[in-house]
mmCIF file of C-alpha atoms and ligand atoms in Angstrom:
data_model
loop_
_atom_site.group_PDB
_atom_site.id
_atom_site.type_symbol
_atom_site.label_atom_id
_atom_site.label_comp_id
_atom_site.label_asym_id
_atom_site.label_seq_id
_atom_site.Cartn_x
_atom_site.Cartn_y
_atom_site.Cartn_z
ATOM 1 C CA MET N 10 -30.881 -5.704 -7.437
ATOM 2 C CA THR N 11 -33.316 -9.048 -6.259
ATOM 3 C CA THR N 12 -31.838 -11.394 -3.200
ATOM 4 C CA ALA N 13 -30.145 -14.122 -5.507
ATOM 5 C CA GLN N 14 -27.457 -11.893 -6.809
ATOM 6 C CA LEU N 15 -27.021 -10.256 -3.515
ATOM 7 C CA ASP N 16 -26.526 -13.763 -2.069
ATOM 8 C CA ALA N 17 -23.560 -13.968 -5.126
ATOM 9 C CA ARG N 18 -22.378 -11.116 -4.575
ATOM 10 C CA ALA N 19 -21.623 -11.621 -0.517
ATOM 11 C CA GLY N 20 -19.499 -14.770 -2.178
ATOM 12 C CA GLU N 21 -18.023 -12.879 -4.217
ATOM 13 C CA PRO N 22 -14.130 -11.187 -3.545
ATOM 14 C CA LEU N 23 -14.606 -7.496 -2.769
ATOM 15 C CA LEU N 24 -11.287 -6.594 -4.302
ATOM 16 C CA GLU N 25 -10.024 -8.086 -6.897
ATOM 17 C CA VAL N 26 -6.758 -7.714 -9.042
ATOM 18 C CA ASP N 27 -5.262 -9.730 -11.413
ATOM 19 C CA ASP N 28 -1.791 -9.657 -13.414
ATOM 20 C CA LEU N 29 -2.103 -5.735 -12.950
ATOM 21 C CA ARG N 30 0.766 -4.753 -15.442
ATOM 22 C CA THR N 31 0.854 -0.510 -15.034
ATOM 23 C CA PHE N 32 3.990 1.673 -17.529
ATOM 24 C CA PHE N 33 4.544 5.111 -18.943
ATOM 25 C CA ASP N 34 5.910 6.095 -22.017
ATOM 26 C CA THR N 35 8.147 9.047 -21.042
ATOM 27 C CA PRO N 36 11.192 10.339 -22.872
ATOM 28 C CA ARG N 37 13.263 8.405 -21.459
ATOM 29 C CA GLY N 38 11.499 4.788 -22.116
ATOM 30 C CA VAL N 39 9.572 3.123 -20.508
ATOM 31 C CA VAL N 40 8.327 2.931 -16.971
ATOM 32 C CA LYS N 41 7.146 -0.977 -16.018
ATOM 33 C CA ALA N 42 5.730 0.285 -11.962
ATOM 34 C CA VAL N 43 3.919 -2.341 -11.495
ATOM 35 C CA ASP N 44 4.649 -5.660 -13.328
ATOM 36 C CA GLY N 45 1.405 -8.143 -13.287
ATOM 37 C CA VAL N 46 1.090 -8.254 -9.513
ATOM 38 C CA SER N 47 -2.321 -10.222 -8.511
ATOM 39 C CA LEU N 48 -3.623 -9.342 -4.978
ATOM 40 C CA ARG N 49 -7.480 -9.751 -3.002
ATOM 41 C CA VAL N 50 -9.558 -8.296 -0.415
ATOM 42 C CA ASP N 51 -11.876 -9.056 0.881
ATOM 43 C CA ARG N 52 -14.630 -7.102 3.052
ATOM 44 C CA GLY N 53 -13.260 -6.328 6.545
ATOM 45 C CA ARG N 54 -9.505 -7.537 6.045
ATOM 46 C CA THR N 55 -6.467 -5.383 5.795
ATOM 47 C CA LEU N 56 -3.604 -6.369 3.293
ATOM 48 C CA GLY N 57 -0.537 -4.115 4.120
ATOM 49 C CA ILE N 58 1.341 -3.428 1.233
ATOM 50 C CA VAL N 59 4.862 -2.350 2.216
ATOM 51 C CA GLY N 60 8.532 -1.131 -0.094
ATOM 52 C CA GLU N 61 11.141 0.505 -0.514
ATOM 53 C CA SER N 62 10.478 4.451 -2.081
ATOM 54 C CA GLY N 63 9.516 3.582 -5.590
ATOM 55 C CA SER N 64 8.627 0.395 -5.392
ATOM 56 C CA GLY N 65 5.517 1.505 -6.937
ATOM 57 C CA LYS N 66 2.500 1.043 -4.563
ATOM 58 C CA THR N 67 1.689 4.047 -5.251
ATOM 59 C CA VAL N 68 1.535 3.703 -8.909
ATOM 60 C CA LEU N 69 -0.531 -0.035 -8.162
ATOM 61 C CA SER N 70 -3.177 2.145 -5.446
ATOM 62 C CA ARG N 71 -4.254 4.771 -8.431
ATOM 63 C CA SER N 72 -4.562 1.966 -11.113
ATOM 64 C CA ILE N 73 -6.530 0.102 -8.701
ATOM 65 C CA MET N 74 -8.674 2.849 -8.430
ATOM 66 C CA ASN N 75 -8.757 4.605 -11.783
ATOM 67 C CA LEU N 76 -7.239 7.343 -10.776
ATOM 68 C CA LEU N 77 -3.678 7.571 -13.149
ATOM 69 C CA PRO N 78 -3.327 10.141 -16.313
ATOM 70 C CA LYS N 79 -4.165 8.389 -19.384
ATOM 71 C CA ASN N 80 -2.257 9.570 -21.771
ATOM 72 C CA ASN N 81 1.232 8.647 -21.211
ATOM 73 C CA THR N 82 -0.206 5.338 -18.861
ATOM 74 C CA ILE N 83 -0.542 1.593 -20.866
ATOM 75 C CA ARG N 84 -1.842 -0.909 -18.727
ATOM 76 C CA GLU N 85 -3.317 -4.093 -18.618
ATOM 77 C CA GLY N 86 -5.101 -6.991 -16.469
ATOM 78 C CA SER N 87 -8.276 -6.822 -14.608
ATOM 79 C CA VAL N 88 -9.207 -4.630 -11.225
ATOM 80 C CA ARG N 89 -12.784 -6.303 -10.251
ATOM 81 C CA PHE N 90 -14.565 -4.752 -7.815
ATOM 82 C CA GLU N 91 -17.233 -6.542 -6.352
ATOM 83 C CA GLY N 92 -17.537 -8.239 -9.272
ATOM 84 C CA ARG N 93 -17.320 -5.056 -11.803
ATOM 85 C CA GLU N 94 -14.696 -4.640 -14.255
ATOM 86 C CA LEU N 95 -13.045 -1.116 -13.895
ATOM 87 C CA THR N 96 -10.492 -0.917 -16.457
ATOM 88 C CA THR N 97 -12.672 -0.690 -18.899
ATOM 89 C CA MET N 98 -15.236 1.381 -16.961
ATOM 90 C CA LYS N 99 -15.968 5.223 -17.898
ATOM 91 C CA ASN N 100 -15.189 7.978 -15.823
ATOM 92 C CA LYS N 101 -19.001 8.685 -15.114
ATOM 93 C CA GLU N 102 -19.095 5.152 -14.452
ATOM 94 C CA MET N 103 -16.397 5.656 -11.882
ATOM 95 C CA ARG N 104 -17.226 9.060 -10.388
ATOM 96 C CA ARG N 105 -19.741 6.763 -9.176
ATOM 97 C CA ILE N 106 -17.746 4.294 -7.198
ATOM 98 C CA TRP N 107 -15.107 7.514 -5.767
ATOM 99 C CA GLY N 108 -15.817 8.607 -2.330
ATOM 100 C CA ALA N 109 -18.980 6.617 -2.056
ATOM 101 C CA GLU N 110 -17.402 2.798 -2.370
ATOM 102 C CA MET N 111 -13.699 2.864 -2.547
ATOM 103 C CA ALA N 112 -11.609 6.253 -0.840
ATOM 104 C CA MET N 113 -8.199 7.142 -0.491
ATOM 105 C CA VAL N 114 -5.720 8.566 2.055
ATOM 106 C CA LEU N 115 -2.996 9.907 1.265
ATOM 107 C CA GLN N 116 -0.242 11.136 3.420
ATOM 108 C CA ASP N 117 -0.461 14.937 3.164
ATOM 109 C CA PRO N 118 -3.477 16.029 4.614
ATOM 110 C CA MET N 119 -2.880 18.763 3.142
ATOM 111 C CA THR N 120 -2.563 17.814 -0.011
ATOM 112 C CA SER N 121 -5.581 16.297 0.347
ATOM 113 C CA LEU N 122 -7.985 19.186 1.674
ATOM 114 C CA ASN N 123 -8.809 22.761 0.389
ATOM 115 C CA PRO N 124 -7.149 25.309 2.455
ATOM 116 C CA VAL N 125 -8.915 28.471 2.054
ATOM 117 C CA THR N 126 -12.661 25.756 3.002
ATOM 118 C CA ARG N 127 -13.854 25.048 6.078
ATOM 119 C CA ILE N 128 -13.444 21.533 7.136
ATOM 120 C CA GLY N 129 -17.878 21.280 7.843
ATOM 121 C CA ASP N 130 -17.655 22.596 4.559
ATOM 122 C CA GLN N 131 -15.302 20.555 2.712
ATOM 123 C CA ILE N 132 -17.496 17.652 4.854
ATOM 124 C CA THR N 133 -20.669 18.320 3.422
ATOM 125 C CA GLU N 134 -19.382 19.273 0.462
ATOM 126 C CA SER N 135 -19.241 15.472 -0.098
ATOM 127 C CA LEU N 136 -22.038 14.478 1.742
ATOM 128 C CA GLY N 137 -24.153 16.425 -0.523
ATOM 129 C CA ILE N 138 -21.978 14.821 -3.511
ATOM 130 C CA HIS N 139 -22.195 11.052 -2.974
ATOM 131 C CA LEU N 140 -25.468 11.359 0.066
ATOM 132 C CA ASP N 141 -27.891 13.678 -1.590
ATOM 133 C CA GLU N 142 -27.978 15.947 2.316
ATOM 134 C CA LYS N 143 -27.889 19.205 2.289
ATOM 135 C CA GLY N 144 -28.333 21.894 5.180
ATOM 136 C CA LYS N 145 -29.030 20.672 8.789
ATOM 137 C CA VAL N 146 -28.681 17.802 7.739
ATOM 138 C CA ALA N 147 -25.167 17.385 6.609
ATOM 139 C CA LYS N 148 -23.869 19.491 10.078
ATOM 140 C CA ALA N 149 -25.846 16.793 12.201
ATOM 141 C CA HIS N 150 -23.941 14.457 10.133
ATOM 142 C CA ALA N 151 -20.545 16.075 9.194
ATOM 143 C CA VAL N 152 -20.603 16.518 13.490
ATOM 144 C CA GLU N 153 -21.253 13.159 13.987
ATOM 145 C CA LEU N 154 -18.150 11.736 11.924
ATOM 146 C CA LEU N 155 -15.524 14.245 13.261
ATOM 147 C CA ARG N 156 -16.684 12.907 16.803
ATOM 148 C CA SER N 157 -16.167 9.508 15.335
ATOM 149 C CA VAL N 158 -12.383 10.073 14.199
ATOM 150 C CA GLY N 159 -12.218 11.634 18.090
ATOM 151 C CA ILE N 160 -12.328 15.235 16.975
ATOM 152 C CA PRO N 161 -12.779 17.238 19.795
ATOM 153 C CA ALA N 162 -15.229 20.294 20.090
ATOM 154 C CA ALA N 163 -16.069 18.828 16.411
ATOM 155 C CA GLU N 164 -19.418 21.473 16.112
ATOM 156 C CA ARG N 165 -16.582 24.511 16.669
ATOM 157 C CA ARG N 166 -14.008 22.822 13.787
ATOM 158 C CA LEU N 167 -16.369 22.839 11.294
ATOM 159 C CA GLY N 168 -15.594 26.174 11.283
ATOM 160 C CA GLU N 169 -12.264 26.308 11.382
ATOM 161 C CA TYR N 170 -9.751 25.753 8.032
ATOM 162 C CA PRO N 171 -6.990 23.111 7.956
ATOM 163 C CA HIS N 172 -4.257 25.653 9.286
ATOM 164 C CA GLN N 173 -5.501 25.896 12.138
ATOM 165 C CA LEU N 174 -5.070 22.021 13.252
ATOM 166 C CA SER N 175 -2.052 19.815 14.634
ATOM 167 C CA GLY N 176 -1.196 17.856 10.820
ATOM 168 C CA GLY N 177 -2.604 14.405 13.339
ATOM 169 C CA MET N 178 -6.163 16.023 13.306
ATOM 170 C CA ARG N 179 -6.015 16.789 10.017
ATOM 171 C CA GLN N 180 -5.024 13.033 8.912
ATOM 172 C CA ARG N 181 -8.402 12.551 11.374
ATOM 173 C CA VAL N 182 -10.351 15.209 9.129
ATOM 174 C CA THR N 183 -9.291 13.435 5.862
ATOM 175 C CA ILE N 184 -10.331 10.454 7.110
ATOM 176 C CA ALA N 185 -13.976 11.175 8.266
ATOM 177 C CA ILE N 186 -14.734 13.034 5.150
ATOM 178 C CA ALA N 187 -12.752 9.889 3.409
ATOM 179 C CA LEU N 188 -15.578 7.783 5.914
ATOM 180 C CA ALA N 189 -18.429 9.934 4.866
ATOM 181 C CA CYS N 190 -20.000 7.892 2.411
ATOM 182 C CA GLY N 191 -19.781 4.729 4.057
ATOM 183 C CA PRO N 192 -17.299 3.335 1.626
ATOM 184 C CA LYS N 193 -16.552 -0.589 0.876
ATOM 185 C CA LEU N 194 -12.735 -0.476 0.054
ATOM 186 C CA LEU N 195 -10.406 2.222 2.067
ATOM 187 C CA VAL N 196 -7.139 3.144 0.198
ATOM 188 C CA ALA N 197 -4.355 5.002 3.000
ATOM 189 C CA ASP N 198 -2.116 5.247 1.149
ATOM 190 C CA GLU N 199 1.432 5.754 4.052
ATOM 191 C CA PRO N 200 -1.493 7.121 6.476
ATOM 192 C CA THR N 201 0.625 8.225 9.155
ATOM 193 C CA THR N 202 4.311 8.780 7.440
ATOM 194 C CA ALA N 203 3.800 12.343 7.671
ATOM 195 C CA LEU N 204 2.965 12.401 11.104
ATOM 196 C CA ASP N 205 5.645 11.902 14.945
ATOM 197 C CA VAL N 206 5.340 8.108 16.305
ATOM 198 C CA THR N 207 2.185 8.589 18.735
ATOM 199 C CA VAL N 208 0.065 10.581 16.364
ATOM 200 C CA GLN N 209 1.191 7.661 14.342
ATOM 201 C CA ARG N 210 -0.651 5.433 16.396
ATOM 202 C CA GLN N 211 -3.696 7.045 16.911
ATOM 203 C CA ILE N 212 -4.036 7.006 13.337
ATOM 204 C CA LEU N 213 -3.453 3.947 13.115
ATOM 205 C CA ASP N 214 -5.654 2.916 16.062
ATOM 206 C CA LEU N 215 -8.272 4.896 14.042
ATOM 207 C CA LEU N 216 -7.801 2.939 11.177
ATOM 208 C CA ALA N 217 -8.429 0.104 12.066
ATOM 209 C CA GLN N 218 -11.277 1.009 14.863
ATOM 210 C CA GLN N 219 -12.992 2.189 11.925
ATOM 211 C CA GLN N 220 -12.237 -0.489 9.570
ATOM 212 C CA ALA N 221 -13.750 -3.360 11.832
ATOM 213 C CA GLU N 222 -16.720 -0.807 12.447
ATOM 214 C CA ARG N 223 -17.500 -0.850 9.256
ATOM 215 C CA ASN N 224 -16.961 -4.577 8.074
ATOM 216 C CA MET N 225 -15.184 -2.691 5.010
ATOM 217 C CA GLY N 226 -11.891 -3.884 3.106
ATOM 218 C CA MET N 227 -8.511 -1.816 3.896
ATOM 219 C CA ILE N 228 -4.966 -1.388 2.125
ATOM 220 C CA ILE N 229 -2.232 0.101 4.271
ATOM 221 C CA ILE N 230 0.640 1.446 2.059
ATOM 222 C CA THR N 231 3.703 1.707 3.973
ATOM 223 C CA HIS N 232 8.032 1.823 3.340
ATOM 224 C CA ASP N 233 7.411 0.710 7.260
ATOM 225 C CA LEU N 234 6.726 -2.876 7.810
ATOM 226 C CA GLY N 235 6.341 -1.721 11.597
ATOM 227 C CA VAL N 236 3.333 0.084 11.116
ATOM 228 C CA VAL N 237 1.145 -2.993 9.780
ATOM 229 C CA ALA N 238 2.705 -5.180 12.237
ATOM 230 C CA GLY N 239 -0.450 -6.504 13.694
ATOM 231 C CA ARG N 240 -2.753 -4.388 11.829
ATOM 232 C CA ALA N 241 -3.058 -6.167 8.285
ATOM 233 C CA ASP N 242 -4.338 -9.941 8.216
ATOM 234 C CA GLU N 243 -2.008 -10.341 5.308
ATOM 235 C CA ILE N 244 1.030 -8.170 4.089
ATOM 236 C CA ALA N 245 2.474 -8.159 0.447
ATOM 237 C CA VAL N 246 5.893 -7.217 0.281
ATOM 238 C CA MET N 247 6.500 -5.322 -3.337
ATOM 239 C CA TYR N 248 9.643 -4.504 -5.035
ATOM 240 C CA ALA N 249 10.069 -3.069 -8.488
ATOM 241 C CA GLY N 250 6.738 -3.538 -9.505
ATOM 242 C CA ARG N 251 6.439 -6.650 -8.394
ATOM 243 C CA ILE N 252 4.915 -8.298 -5.355
ATOM 244 C CA VAL N 253 7.438 -10.484 -4.062
ATOM 245 C CA GLU N 254 5.840 -12.003 -1.079
ATOM 246 C CA ARG N 255 2.956 -12.615 0.456
ATOM 247 C CA ALA N 256 1.704 -14.171 4.069
ATOM 248 C CA PRO N 257 -0.635 -14.356 6.164
ATOM 249 C CA THR N 258 1.227 -11.255 9.167
ATOM 250 C CA ARG N 259 2.031 -13.339 11.853
ATOM 251 C CA GLU N 260 3.625 -15.466 8.475
ATOM 252 C CA LEU N 261 5.042 -13.529 7.310
ATOM 253 C CA PHE N 262 7.340 -12.346 10.332
ATOM 254 C CA ALA N 263 7.804 -16.517 11.735
ATOM 255 C CA ARG N 264 8.382 -17.565 8.774
ATOM 256 C CA TYR N 265 9.811 -14.716 5.824
ATOM 257 C CA ARG N 266 11.614 -16.495 2.196
ATOM 258 C CA MET N 267 12.981 -13.125 0.830
ATOM 259 C CA PRO N 268 15.553 -12.080 1.651
ATOM 260 C CA TYR N 269 13.934 -8.824 0.875
ATOM 261 C CA THR N 270 11.634 -8.627 3.218
ATOM 262 C CA GLU N 271 14.652 -9.389 5.394
ATOM 263 C CA GLY N 272 16.082 -6.577 4.777
ATOM 264 C CA LEU N 273 13.032 -4.418 5.701
ATOM 265 C CA LEU N 274 12.272 -6.380 9.106
ATOM 266 C CA ARG N 275 15.652 -5.126 10.055
ATOM 267 C CA SER N 276 14.485 -1.772 8.733
ATOM 268 C CA ILE N 277 11.668 -1.521 11.130
ATOM 269 C CA PRO N 278 12.397 1.771 13.773
ATOM 270 C CA ARG N 279 12.292 0.669 17.515
ATOM 271 C CA LEU N 280 10.696 3.131 19.866
ATOM 272 C CA HIS N 281 13.484 1.853 22.429
ATOM 273 C CA GLN N 282 16.307 3.265 19.965
ATOM 274 C CA PRO N 283 17.048 6.423 20.411
ATOM 275 C CA SER N 284 16.401 8.673 17.487
ATOM 276 C CA HIS N 285 20.780 8.708 16.370
ATOM 277 C CA THR N 286 20.835 5.543 16.092
ATOM 278 C CA ARG N 287 21.308 4.294 13.001
ATOM 279 C CA LEU N 288 18.670 2.002 10.534
ATOM 280 C CA ALA N 289 20.199 -1.603 9.304
ATOM 281 C CA ALA N 290 19.193 -0.139 6.199
ATOM 282 C CA ILE N 291 19.204 -1.787 2.518
ATOM 283 C CA PRO N 292 22.189 -1.425 1.226
ATOM 284 C CA GLY N 293 22.472 -0.089 -2.005
ATOM 285 C CA ARG N 294 19.106 1.141 -4.530
ATOM 286 C CA PRO N 295 16.362 -0.542 -5.972
ATOM 287 C CA PRO N 296 16.840 -0.416 -9.680
ATOM 288 C CA ASP N 297 15.418 1.804 -12.512
ATOM 289 C CA LEU N 298 11.958 1.405 -13.838
ATOM 290 C CA VAL N 299 12.989 1.344 -16.856
ATOM 291 C CA ASP N 300 16.124 -0.703 -17.387
ATOM 292 C CA PRO N 301 15.371 -3.209 -14.552
ATOM 293 C CA PRO N 302 18.023 -6.039 -14.461
ATOM 294 C CA ALA N 303 17.751 -9.442 -15.791
ATOM 295 C CA GLY N 304 16.804 -11.957 -13.049
ATOM 296 C CA CYS N 305 16.019 -11.565 -9.949
ATOM 297 C CA ALA N 306 15.299 -7.100 -9.570
ATOM 298 C CA PHE N 307 17.283 -7.761 -6.422
ATOM 299 C CA ALA N 308 20.346 -9.222 -6.633
ATOM 300 C CA PRO N 309 22.089 -6.736 -6.971
ATOM 301 C CA ARG N 310 21.972 -5.837 -3.265
ATOM 302 C CA CYS N 311 21.123 -9.888 -2.384
ATOM 303 C CA ASN N 312 23.145 -11.444 -0.046
ATOM 304 C CA TYR N 313 22.350 -14.518 -0.881
ATOM 305 C CA ALA N 314 22.362 -14.376 -4.557
ATOM 306 C CA GLN N 315 23.882 -16.510 -7.021
ATOM 307 C CA GLU N 316 24.525 -16.300 -10.836
ATOM 308 C CA ARG N 317 21.229 -18.677 -10.963
ATOM 309 C CA CYS N 318 19.537 -14.655 -9.642
ATOM 310 C CA LEU N 319 21.178 -12.802 -12.376
ATOM 311 C CA THR N 320 19.304 -14.730 -15.363
ATOM 312 C CA GLU N 321 16.341 -16.687 -14.229
ATOM 313 C CA THR N 322 13.430 -14.055 -13.002
ATOM 314 C CA PRO N 323 11.796 -16.490 -9.368
ATOM 315 C CA PRO N 324 8.554 -16.479 -10.036
ATOM 316 C CA LEU N 325 5.962 -16.015 -6.634
ATOM 317 C CA ALA N 326 5.932 -20.188 -5.092
ATOM 318 C CA PRO N 327 4.331 -20.983 -2.752
ATOM 319 C CA HIS N 328 5.524 -22.373 1.085
ATOM 320 C CA ALA N 329 2.852 -22.434 3.655
ATOM 321 C CA PRO N 330 -1.131 -21.947 2.871
ATOM 322 C CA GLY N 331 -1.407 -18.038 2.113
ATOM 323 C CA HIS N 332 2.326 -18.059 1.436
ATOM 324 C CA GLU N 333 4.738 -17.148 -1.725
ATOM 325 C CA ALA N 334 7.528 -15.930 -1.982
ATOM 326 C CA ALA N 335 9.494 -15.282 -5.415
ATOM 327 C CA CYS N 336 13.274 -16.167 -4.719
ATOM 328 C CA HIS N 337 14.874 -18.723 -5.794
ATOM 329 C CA PHE N 338 17.295 -19.089 -2.491
ATOM 330 C CA PRO N 339 14.543 -18.479 -0.117
ATOM 331 C CA VAL N 340 15.333 -17.925 3.923
ATOM 332 C CA GLY N 341 15.154 -20.144 6.389
ATOM 333 C CA THR N 342 15.600 -23.186 3.856
ATOM 334 C CA ALA N 343 18.631 -25.588 3.959
ATOM 335 C CA ALA N 344 18.899 -23.361 -0.137
ATOM 336 C CA GLY N 345 19.153 -19.836 1.278
ATOM 337 C CA LYS N 346 21.649 -21.242 3.600
ATOM 338 C CA GLU N 347 23.631 -22.495 1.377
ATOM 339 C CA ALA N 348 24.150 -19.888 -0.692
ATOM 340 C CA LEU N 349 24.193 -17.679 1.807
ATOM 341 C CA GLU N 350 27.610 -19.706 3.346
ATOM 342 C CA ARG N 351 28.838 -19.515 0.019
ATOM 343 C CA ASN N 352 28.876 -16.008 -0.062
ATOM 344 C CA LEU N 353 29.469 -15.121 3.403
ATOM 345 C CA ALA N 354 32.845 -17.816 2.999
ATOM 346 C CA ALA N 355 34.251 -15.909 -0.440
ATOM 347 C CA GLY N 356 33.777 -12.426 1.649
ATOM 348 C CA ARG N 357 30.491 -10.763 -0.634
ATOM 349 C CA THR N 358 28.150 -9.966 2.300
ATOM 350 C CA ALA N 359 29.347 -7.862 4.593
ATOM 351 C CA ALA N 360 27.391 -5.565 6.083
ATOM 352 C CA GLY N 361 26.201 -2.461 3.695
ATOM 353 C CA THR N 362 28.726 -3.968 0.460
ATOM 354 C CA PRO N 363 25.778 -5.145 -2.731
ATOM 355 C CA LEU N 364 27.119 -7.992 -4.103
ATOM 356 C CA ASP N 365 27.739 -7.094 -7.689
ATOM 357 C CA ALA N 366 26.927 -8.605 -10.779
ATOM 358 C CA ALA N 367 30.664 -9.273 -11.751
ATOM 359 C CA ALA N 368 31.654 -10.722 -8.400
ATOM 360 C CA ILE N 369 28.964 -12.946 -8.038
ATOM 361 C CA ALA N 370 29.536 -14.332 -12.153
ATOM 362 C CA ALA N 371 33.279 -14.926 -11.254
ATOM 363 C CA ALA N 372 32.569 -16.519 -8.127
ATOM 364 C CA GLY N 373 30.108 -19.212 -9.771
ATOM 365 C CA ALA N 374 33.296 -19.470 -12.326
ATOM 366 C CA ALA N 375 34.899 -21.139 -9.286
HETATM 367 N N1 ATP E 20 3.723 9.408 -13.618
HETATM 368 C C1 ATP E 20 4.272 9.129 -14.115
HETATM 369 N N2 ATP E 20 4.556 8.967 -15.411
HETATM 370 C C2 ATP E 20 6.437 8.392 -15.298
HETATM 371 N N3 ATP E 20 6.524 7.212 -14.131
HETATM 372 C C3 ATP E 20 6.380 7.072 -12.912
HETATM 373 C C4 ATP E 20 4.734 8.035 -13.019
HETATM 374 N N4 ATP E 20 4.340 7.673 -11.786
HETATM 375 C C5 ATP E 20 5.419 7.508 -11.719
HETATM 376 N N5 ATP E 20 5.759 6.478 -11.934
HETATM 377 C C6 ATP E 20 7.719 6.204 -11.658
HETATM 378 O O1 ATP E 20 6.942 4.861 -10.649
HETATM 379 C C7 ATP E 20 7.520 4.196 -10.052
HETATM 380 C C8 ATP E 20 6.958 3.629 -8.817
HETATM 381 O O2 ATP E 20 6.537 5.178 -7.992
HETATM 382 P P1 ATP E 20 5.170 4.823 -6.973
HETATM 383 O O3 ATP E 20 5.093 6.759 -6.284
HETATM 384 O O4 ATP E 20 4.542 4.117 -7.101
HETATM 385 O O5 ATP E 20 6.643 4.797 -6.164
HETATM 386 P P2 ATP E 20 6.272 4.124 -4.194
HETATM 387 O O6 ATP E 20 6.043 3.196 -4.343
HETATM 388 O O7 ATP E 20 4.988 4.329 -3.579
HETATM 389 O O8 ATP E 20 7.124 4.916 -3.806
HETATM 390 P P3 ATP E 20 7.241 5.871 -2.651
HETATM 391 O O9 ATP E 20 6.768 5.716 -1.589
HETATM 392 O O10 ATP E 20 8.344 7.385 -2.496
HETATM 393 O O11 ATP E 20 5.821 6.569 -2.112
HETATM 394 C C9 ATP E 20 8.280 5.535 -9.547
HETATM 395 O O12 ATP E 20 9.883 4.877 -10.579
HETATM 396 C C10 ATP E 20 8.246 6.510 -9.644
HETATM 397 O O13 ATP E 20 9.349 7.572 -11.027
HETATM 398 S S1 SF4 E 21 18.374 -14.798 -3.335
HETATM 399 FE FE1 SF4 E 21 18.812 -14.331 -5.470
HETATM 400 S S2 SF4 E 21 16.408 -14.709 -6.088
HETATM 401 FE FE2 SF4 E 21 16.160 -14.236 -3.624
HETATM 402 S S3 SF4 E 21 15.916 -12.917 -3.652
HETATM 403 FE FE3 SF4 E 21 18.517 -12.878 -3.642
HETATM 404 S S4 SF4 E 21 18.900 -12.143 -5.981
HETATM 405 FE FE4 SF4 E 21 16.602 -12.808 -5.958
HETATM 406 MG MG1 MG E 22 3.919 6.038 -2.659
#
């Protein structure tokens, strides 16, 4: 590659996703798991993707990485990685990118680790495939990687099997494997959900440290806004296959506009709360993605919803630099305040009571 080409590449985003749609053709109908998502990740930056279970986070990340089964998947839109279009790339070419340029860390380390292969062999295998390292060189590199992810007695650990390690240690091993070939982008899908709170923090600190040292782009996927608070540069909130709010992290916490984001913020587990404390969960459930409601998909659960929300899908609209939200009656605006007050006055916003379409339509007619 020429210097001019390298200069051009340095200026372009690491990852640029444009209007990505990923649908599954199933006997029940078409599941619209990702429905028009655009995002961008730059080198050295972390994007947090947050949403409840079933909002499409994993499908989005796998769709970006070309890791979905082809048979029943319909995919449209564009995914450019350092300017290269991935949606049309053949598996042979993708294999050069997986592991070496883009890597993943999953929720359960046992699904990424082979239970019957020694840890050392699992790391050196990856080093052999992508970096052509073998024998002593690969072993020394494996020890260095285990040390860099905070595994004590690294040399001894090489000879152990995954079940001989704690959950936190296993996750450190999967991170070491993901980092082995120096990827430019690391996608961590619920990397700490299976771990207890203290270990969670250690793993998140480790990911942040590695990301900064290597100037990687990183995507952290989580259902818990608390996980990405203070760790992501930007947060994208997903609901029913779409990004419904995005903003730089501080801005999102200080001035969120989507009622859904407000609900997620209220659901953040707090460390000082006793374990039996009930969290203020968002009432109701996310919609069925085969037949999502017309208008705003969050309307049946939203304390701000008005009649308009049932028919008009709100587009992502700008609120501040880098801050967009898809809502007709945004939190913290006069329109939002009025909508909430109207619902309160009509007794439709008791916590835990989902608003139903008929009630809102009736209120609109009143
Ligand atoms: N291969 C598939 N075929 C059909 N539907 C699928 C397939 N994979 C995922 N889905 C559906 O796509 C939707 C989004 O799933 P996804 O796993 O991305 O959610 P998620 O946000 O990652 O949830 P969680 O927090 O539980 O991991 C769900 O309704 C799921 O059932
Ligand atoms: S106010 Fe309307 S548009 Fe905004 S989140 Fe609620 S239902 Fe959706
Ligand atoms: Mg998931």
